[in-house]
Every structure is written in structure tokens, then in C-alpha cells.
C-alpha positions as CSV (number, residue, x, y, z in Angstrom):
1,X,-56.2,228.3,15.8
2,X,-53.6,227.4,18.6
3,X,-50.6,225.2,17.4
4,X,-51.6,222.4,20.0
5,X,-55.0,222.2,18.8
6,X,-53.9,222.2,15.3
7,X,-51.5,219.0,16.5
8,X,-54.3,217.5,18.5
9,X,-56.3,217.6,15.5
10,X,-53.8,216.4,13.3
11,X,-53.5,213.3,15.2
12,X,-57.1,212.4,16.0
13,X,-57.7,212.5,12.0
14,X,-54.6,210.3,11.4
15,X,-55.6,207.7,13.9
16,X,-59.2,207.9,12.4
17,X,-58.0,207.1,9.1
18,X,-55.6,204.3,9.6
19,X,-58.2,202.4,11.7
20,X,-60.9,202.9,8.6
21,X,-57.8,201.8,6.3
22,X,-56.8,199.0,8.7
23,X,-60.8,198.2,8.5
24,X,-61.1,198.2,5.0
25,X,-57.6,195.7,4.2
26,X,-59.0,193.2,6.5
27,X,-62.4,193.7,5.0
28,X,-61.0,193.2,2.1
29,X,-59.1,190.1,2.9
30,X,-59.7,186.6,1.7
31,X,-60.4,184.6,4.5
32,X,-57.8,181.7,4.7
33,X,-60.3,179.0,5.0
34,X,-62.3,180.2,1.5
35,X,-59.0,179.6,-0.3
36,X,-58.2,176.2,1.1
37,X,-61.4,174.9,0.1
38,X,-61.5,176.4,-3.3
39,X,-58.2,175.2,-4.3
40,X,-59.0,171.7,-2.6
41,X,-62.3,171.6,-4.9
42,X,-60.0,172.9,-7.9
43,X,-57.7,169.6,-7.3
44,X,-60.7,167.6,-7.3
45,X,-62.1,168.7,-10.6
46,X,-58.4,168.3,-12.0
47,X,-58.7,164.7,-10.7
48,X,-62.1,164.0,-12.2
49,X,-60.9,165.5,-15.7
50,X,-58.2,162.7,-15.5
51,X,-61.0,160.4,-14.5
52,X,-60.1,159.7,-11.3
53,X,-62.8,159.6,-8.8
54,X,-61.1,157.7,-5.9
55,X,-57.7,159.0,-5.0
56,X,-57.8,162.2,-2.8
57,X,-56.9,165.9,-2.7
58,X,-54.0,165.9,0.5
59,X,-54.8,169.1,2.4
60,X,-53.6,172.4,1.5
61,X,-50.3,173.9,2.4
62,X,-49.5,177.0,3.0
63,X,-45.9,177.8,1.8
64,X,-45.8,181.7,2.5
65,X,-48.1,184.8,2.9
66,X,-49.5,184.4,-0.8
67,X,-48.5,180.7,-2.2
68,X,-50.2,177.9,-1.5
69,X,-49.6,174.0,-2.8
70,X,-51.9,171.3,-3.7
71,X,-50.5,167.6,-3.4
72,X,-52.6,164.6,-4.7
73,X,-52.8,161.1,-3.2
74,X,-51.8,159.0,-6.5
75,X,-50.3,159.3,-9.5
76,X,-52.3,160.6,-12.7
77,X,-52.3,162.4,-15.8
78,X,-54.0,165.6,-17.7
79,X,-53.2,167.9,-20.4
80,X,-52.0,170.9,-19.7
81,X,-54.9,172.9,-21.5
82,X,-56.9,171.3,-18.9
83,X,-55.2,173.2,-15.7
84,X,-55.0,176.1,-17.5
85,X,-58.6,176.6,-18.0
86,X,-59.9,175.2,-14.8
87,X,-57.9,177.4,-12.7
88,X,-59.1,180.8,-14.7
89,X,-62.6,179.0,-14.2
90,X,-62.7,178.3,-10.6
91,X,-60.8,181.8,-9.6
92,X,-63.2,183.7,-11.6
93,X,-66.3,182.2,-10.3
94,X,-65.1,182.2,-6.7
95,X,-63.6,185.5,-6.6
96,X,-60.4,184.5,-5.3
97,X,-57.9,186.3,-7.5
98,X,-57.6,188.3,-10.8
99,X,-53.5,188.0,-11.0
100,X,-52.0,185.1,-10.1
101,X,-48.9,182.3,-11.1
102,X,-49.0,178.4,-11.7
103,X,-46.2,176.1,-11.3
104,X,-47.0,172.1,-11.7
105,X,-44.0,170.5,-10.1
106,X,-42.6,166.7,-9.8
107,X,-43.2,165.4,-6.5
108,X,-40.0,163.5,-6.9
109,X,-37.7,165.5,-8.5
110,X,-39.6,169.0,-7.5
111,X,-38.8,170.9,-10.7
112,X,-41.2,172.8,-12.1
113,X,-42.5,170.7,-15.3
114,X,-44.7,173.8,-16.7
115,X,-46.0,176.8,-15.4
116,X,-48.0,180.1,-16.6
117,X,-49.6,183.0,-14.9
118,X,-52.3,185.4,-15.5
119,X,-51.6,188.9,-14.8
120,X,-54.5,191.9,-16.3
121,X,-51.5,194.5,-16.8
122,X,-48.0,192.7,-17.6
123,X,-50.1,190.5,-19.9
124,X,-51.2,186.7,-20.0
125,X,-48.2,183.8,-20.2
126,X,-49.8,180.7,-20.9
127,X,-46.7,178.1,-22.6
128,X,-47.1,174.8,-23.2
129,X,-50.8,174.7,-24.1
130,X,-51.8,171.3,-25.5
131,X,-49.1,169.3,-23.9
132,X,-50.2,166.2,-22.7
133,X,-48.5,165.2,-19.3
134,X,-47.4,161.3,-18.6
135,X,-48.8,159.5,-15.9
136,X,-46.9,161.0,-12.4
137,X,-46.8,162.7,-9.2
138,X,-47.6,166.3,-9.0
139,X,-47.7,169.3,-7.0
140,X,-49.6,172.7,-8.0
141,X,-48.0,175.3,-6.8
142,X,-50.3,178.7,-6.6
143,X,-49.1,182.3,-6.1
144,X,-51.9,184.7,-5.7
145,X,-50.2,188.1,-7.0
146,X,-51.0,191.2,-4.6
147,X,-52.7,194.9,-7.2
148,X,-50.2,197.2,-7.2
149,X,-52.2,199.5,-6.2
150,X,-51.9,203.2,-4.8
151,X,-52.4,203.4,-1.3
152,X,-54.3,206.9,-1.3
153,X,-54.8,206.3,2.9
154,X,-51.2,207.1,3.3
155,X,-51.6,210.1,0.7
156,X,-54.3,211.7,2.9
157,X,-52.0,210.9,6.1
158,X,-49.3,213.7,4.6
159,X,-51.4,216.1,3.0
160,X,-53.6,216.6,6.3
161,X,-51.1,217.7,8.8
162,X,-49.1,219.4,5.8
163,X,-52.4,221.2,5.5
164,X,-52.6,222.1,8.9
165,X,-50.0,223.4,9.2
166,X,-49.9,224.9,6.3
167,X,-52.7,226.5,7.2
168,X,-51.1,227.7,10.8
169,X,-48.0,229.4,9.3
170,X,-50.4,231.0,6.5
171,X,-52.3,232.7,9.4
172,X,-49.0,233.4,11.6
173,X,-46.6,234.8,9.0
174,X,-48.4,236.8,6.4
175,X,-47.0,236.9,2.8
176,X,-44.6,239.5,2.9
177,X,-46.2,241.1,-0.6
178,X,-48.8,241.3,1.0
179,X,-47.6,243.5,3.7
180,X,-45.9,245.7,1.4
181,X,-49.0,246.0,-0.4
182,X,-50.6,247.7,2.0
183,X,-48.5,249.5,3.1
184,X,-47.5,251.0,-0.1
185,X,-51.4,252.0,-0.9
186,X,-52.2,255.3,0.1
187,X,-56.1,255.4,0.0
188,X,-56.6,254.4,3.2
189,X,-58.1,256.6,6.2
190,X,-56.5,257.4,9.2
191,X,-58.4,256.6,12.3
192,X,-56.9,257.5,15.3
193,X,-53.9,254.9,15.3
194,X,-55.3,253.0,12.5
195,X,-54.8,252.8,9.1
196,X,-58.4,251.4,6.9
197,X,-58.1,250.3,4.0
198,X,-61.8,250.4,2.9
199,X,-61.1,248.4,-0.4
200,X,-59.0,245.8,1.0
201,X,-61.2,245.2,3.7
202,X,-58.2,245.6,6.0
203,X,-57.1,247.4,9.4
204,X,-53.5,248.2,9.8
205,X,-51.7,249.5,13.1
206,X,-47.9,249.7,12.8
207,X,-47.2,246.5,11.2
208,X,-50.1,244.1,12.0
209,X,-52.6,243.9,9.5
210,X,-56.3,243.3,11.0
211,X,-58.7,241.6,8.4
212,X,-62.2,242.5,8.3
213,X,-65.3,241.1,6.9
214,X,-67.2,242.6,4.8
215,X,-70.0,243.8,7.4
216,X,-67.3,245.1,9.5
217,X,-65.9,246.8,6.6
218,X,-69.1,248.9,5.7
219,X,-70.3,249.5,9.2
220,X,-66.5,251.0,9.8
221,X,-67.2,253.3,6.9
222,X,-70.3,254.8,8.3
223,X,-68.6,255.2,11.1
224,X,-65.7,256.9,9.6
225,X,-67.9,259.4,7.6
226,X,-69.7,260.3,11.0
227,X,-66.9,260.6,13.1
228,X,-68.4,262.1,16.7
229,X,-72.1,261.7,15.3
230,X,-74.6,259.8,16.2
231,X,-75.5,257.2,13.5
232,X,-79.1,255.7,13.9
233,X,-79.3,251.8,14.2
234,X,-82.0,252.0,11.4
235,X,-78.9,253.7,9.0
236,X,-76.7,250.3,9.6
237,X,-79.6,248.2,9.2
238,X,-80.5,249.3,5.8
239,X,-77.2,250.4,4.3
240,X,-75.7,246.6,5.8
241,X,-78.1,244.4,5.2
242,X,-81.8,245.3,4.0
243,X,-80.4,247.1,0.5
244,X,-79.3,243.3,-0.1
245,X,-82.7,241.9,0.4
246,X,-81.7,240.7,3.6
247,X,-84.1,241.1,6.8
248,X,-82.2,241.3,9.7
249,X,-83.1,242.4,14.0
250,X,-81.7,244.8,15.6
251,X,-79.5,242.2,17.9
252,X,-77.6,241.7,14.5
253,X,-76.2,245.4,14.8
254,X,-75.3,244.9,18.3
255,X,-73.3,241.7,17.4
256,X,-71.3,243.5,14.6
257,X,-71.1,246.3,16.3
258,X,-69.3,244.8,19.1
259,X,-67.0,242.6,17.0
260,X,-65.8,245.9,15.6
261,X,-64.7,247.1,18.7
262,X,-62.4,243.7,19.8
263,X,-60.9,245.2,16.7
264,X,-60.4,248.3,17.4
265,X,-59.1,247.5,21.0
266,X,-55.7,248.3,20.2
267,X,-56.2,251.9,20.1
268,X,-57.7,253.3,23.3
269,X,-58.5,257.0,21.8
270,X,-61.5,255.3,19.9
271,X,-64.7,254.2,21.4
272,X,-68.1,253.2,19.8
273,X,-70.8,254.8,22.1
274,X,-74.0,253.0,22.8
275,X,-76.8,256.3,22.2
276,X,-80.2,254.6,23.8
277,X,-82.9,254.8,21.9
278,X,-81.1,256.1,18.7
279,X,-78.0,253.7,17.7
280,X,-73.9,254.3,18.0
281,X,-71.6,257.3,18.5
282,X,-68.2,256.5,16.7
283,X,-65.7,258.7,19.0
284,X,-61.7,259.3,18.2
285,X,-60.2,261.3,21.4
């Protein structure tokens, strides 16, 4: 595979998967609207647990990416129990989030009168349970924590081109023990210019190293043990494919045959004949 085509790949797969992870984050996305309306409703029931059915929720502000504020018409009071539980209520029966923190703060003074936060890995921190809060103005304050998570999207991004191009200089620059393997193995026959190294399923002219398959390998063999003879098409079938079980036509000969000779191309002295009628003629000059 040609280094450009390799880079083109490369960077159609990367542009696939960031739009599919773009897709999924905003899939995955609360929409803005759900949460003002669920933490409106959650003021209300904090209203009605005070007994207050008249004042209002004021709308919802939105202080940053993750924190939001509820702010109440009138003065009132609750235990803090009461918040505590009605926020892990409504969150879990919305679906709005599994980590998050809770600040009540003065309106007046803004200081943060009590707080806790529910986090599934660092651990629950819920002070101040049955403290019962005098009659004032107050603000909830709620931070909806983001999972940290592993971003495996941006994982796959490195490892694919890595693999490409792993995969290019693999192919381009052979390991050098693998040369010397070779080339320090002395059961191979010599075929015109070519070294063939039957078991290692590999042709070897100075210092390239031609890999074949394992069809190749065996019709080369035949070939090599009937050097100038005529080897009948019915020979290759049989000996290649049929003593596997495998049914084959005799097109399938023809292919192979002619891959082997792309092969072989870099040594003109040896020719596979066509014989009509009869099958192949392996010729060294």
C-alpha cells in the first residue's frame, strides 16, 4: 500500500470517528431546557414542603457551563434533611445527574449556610442533616459534576494512524533478523537468479526477499522438480488443491500460474511456458 493512500485513509477514519464522537456527546447532552424545568419543579416541591403554596420559583440562572441557581420569591424555611432528599429524589427520577454538589446560600449575605454533594466514587458528604433552618432568603446553588471518564474516541484516533503506519514501515523495511535468517539457511534451491526457500515460503534475489503464498509455494516446487518438462495442468490441480478436498477449474491454475510469473519477473532466464492442450513448461535459460 502506497504511503499517500495509507495518509488518505488515515484521515478519512479520523474524520469519521470524531463526527460519530461529536454525535454521540451531543446525543448525550442534557438539553438546557429539561434542567431549567426540573430544578424549577424541584424549588417548588421545596416550597410546598415548607408549606408554601403561593410565593414563586424566580427563573433559573445559569451561572457557568455546569452550575445553575434557584432563587425564590419570599422568605421561608425547611430542614435541611428535607433538601437533601428531594434533590437525590428528583435527579434520580429525571435522569439529570448521578454526581453532583449543593450549596444553600443567603440571599443577603451570600454565604453558603450548608452544603453537601453526592459523588458515586469520592463518596457521599451529606453535613448538617437534621438542622432546621430559620425563616430567610435563599438561594440553591447546583453544580452538576461531569464522569471522569476515559475518552476511548481519542484512543482509537492514535492507535489507527500508528497502525498504519506501522503497518507501512513493517512492509517497507523488513526485520533485519529476518533477512539474516534467510540468508544464513542453506536449504534453499537455486533457480536461475533466485534463491527458494521452499519451507519459508520465500523467494530471495540479492537482498529482496519475495513472499509467497502457500499455492505459489507448492506449484514452484513442481516446477522446480521438472525443470524443462512439461507438467500436466491435471498434476497442479490435484497435488494444489483436490488432495485437500478442494474442487477447483482449470481457470484457477491459470490464475496462479500467472501470479507466479509477476514473481519471477525479475529474472529474465526463467519463463513458464503455456503447452496447449497439456499444462506448463517451467524453463531456466
Amino acid at each position: 500500500m502506497k504511503p499517500f493512500t495509507l495518509f488518505g485513509s488515515s484521515i478519512m477514519i479520523i474524520v469519521i470517528l470524531i463526527s460519530a464522537a461529536a454525535f454521540i456527546n451531543k446525543k448525550n447532552q442534557i438539553p438546557e431546557k429539561h434542567i431549567e424545568v426540573v430544578l424549577r419543579d424541584l424549588g417548588h416541591q421545596l416550597l410546598l414542603t415548607a408549606k408554601d403554596s403561593s410565593s414563586r420559583v424566580l427563573p433559573v440562572k445559569q451561572l457557568n457551563e455546569n452550575t445553575y441557581l434557584i432563587s425564590f420569591q419570599n422568605d421561608f424555611s425547611f430542614i435541611s434533611d428535607t433538601l437533601i432528599n428531594l434533590v437525590q429524589r428528583t435527579f434520580k427520577k429525571n435522569a439529570l445527574a448521578k454526581d453532583y454538589t449543593v450549596s444553600l446560600k443567603n440571599c443577603k449575605q451570600n454565604e453558603t449556610v450548608f452544603a453537601f454533594e453526592i459523588n458515586g466514587q469520592a463518596g457521599d458528604l451529606t453535613p448538617c442533616r437534621g438542622r432546621k433552618l430559620e425563616v430567610g432568603c435563599y438561594a440553591i446553588e447546583i453544580e452538576l459534576l461531569k464522569p471522569n471518564q476515559f475518552n476511548f474516541f481519542w484512543l482509537i484516533l492514535l492507535i489507527i494512524p500508528l497502525g498504519f503506519a506501522g503497518f507501512y514501515v513493517k512492509k517497507k523495511f523488513p526485520k533485519k533478523e529476518e533477512k539474516e535468517s534467510i540468508s544464513d539457511n542453506n536449504d534453499f534451491i537455486q533457480l536461475g537468479s533466485f534463491r527458494f526457500y521452499a519451507d519459508n515460503n520465500v523467494l530471495n534475489i540479492e537482498s529482496n526477499n519475495i513472499t509467497l503464498s502457500e499455492k505459489e509455494t507448492k506449484a514452484l516446487k513442481i516446477f522446480a522438480e521438472h525443470i524443462n518438462q512439461v507438467v500436466e495442468r491435471e498434476k497442479l490441480m490435484k497435488e494444489i488443491w483436490e488432495d485437500k478436498g478442494i474442487v477447483v477449474i482449470s481457470r484457477n491454475v491459470d490464475v496462479l500460474v500467472s501470479k507466479l510469473r509477476k514473481k519471477l519477473i525479475d529474472d529474465n532466464s526463467i519463463k513458464i511456458i503455456n503447452v496447449p492442450g497439456r499444462g506448463y513448461k517451467f524453463v531456466i535459460e
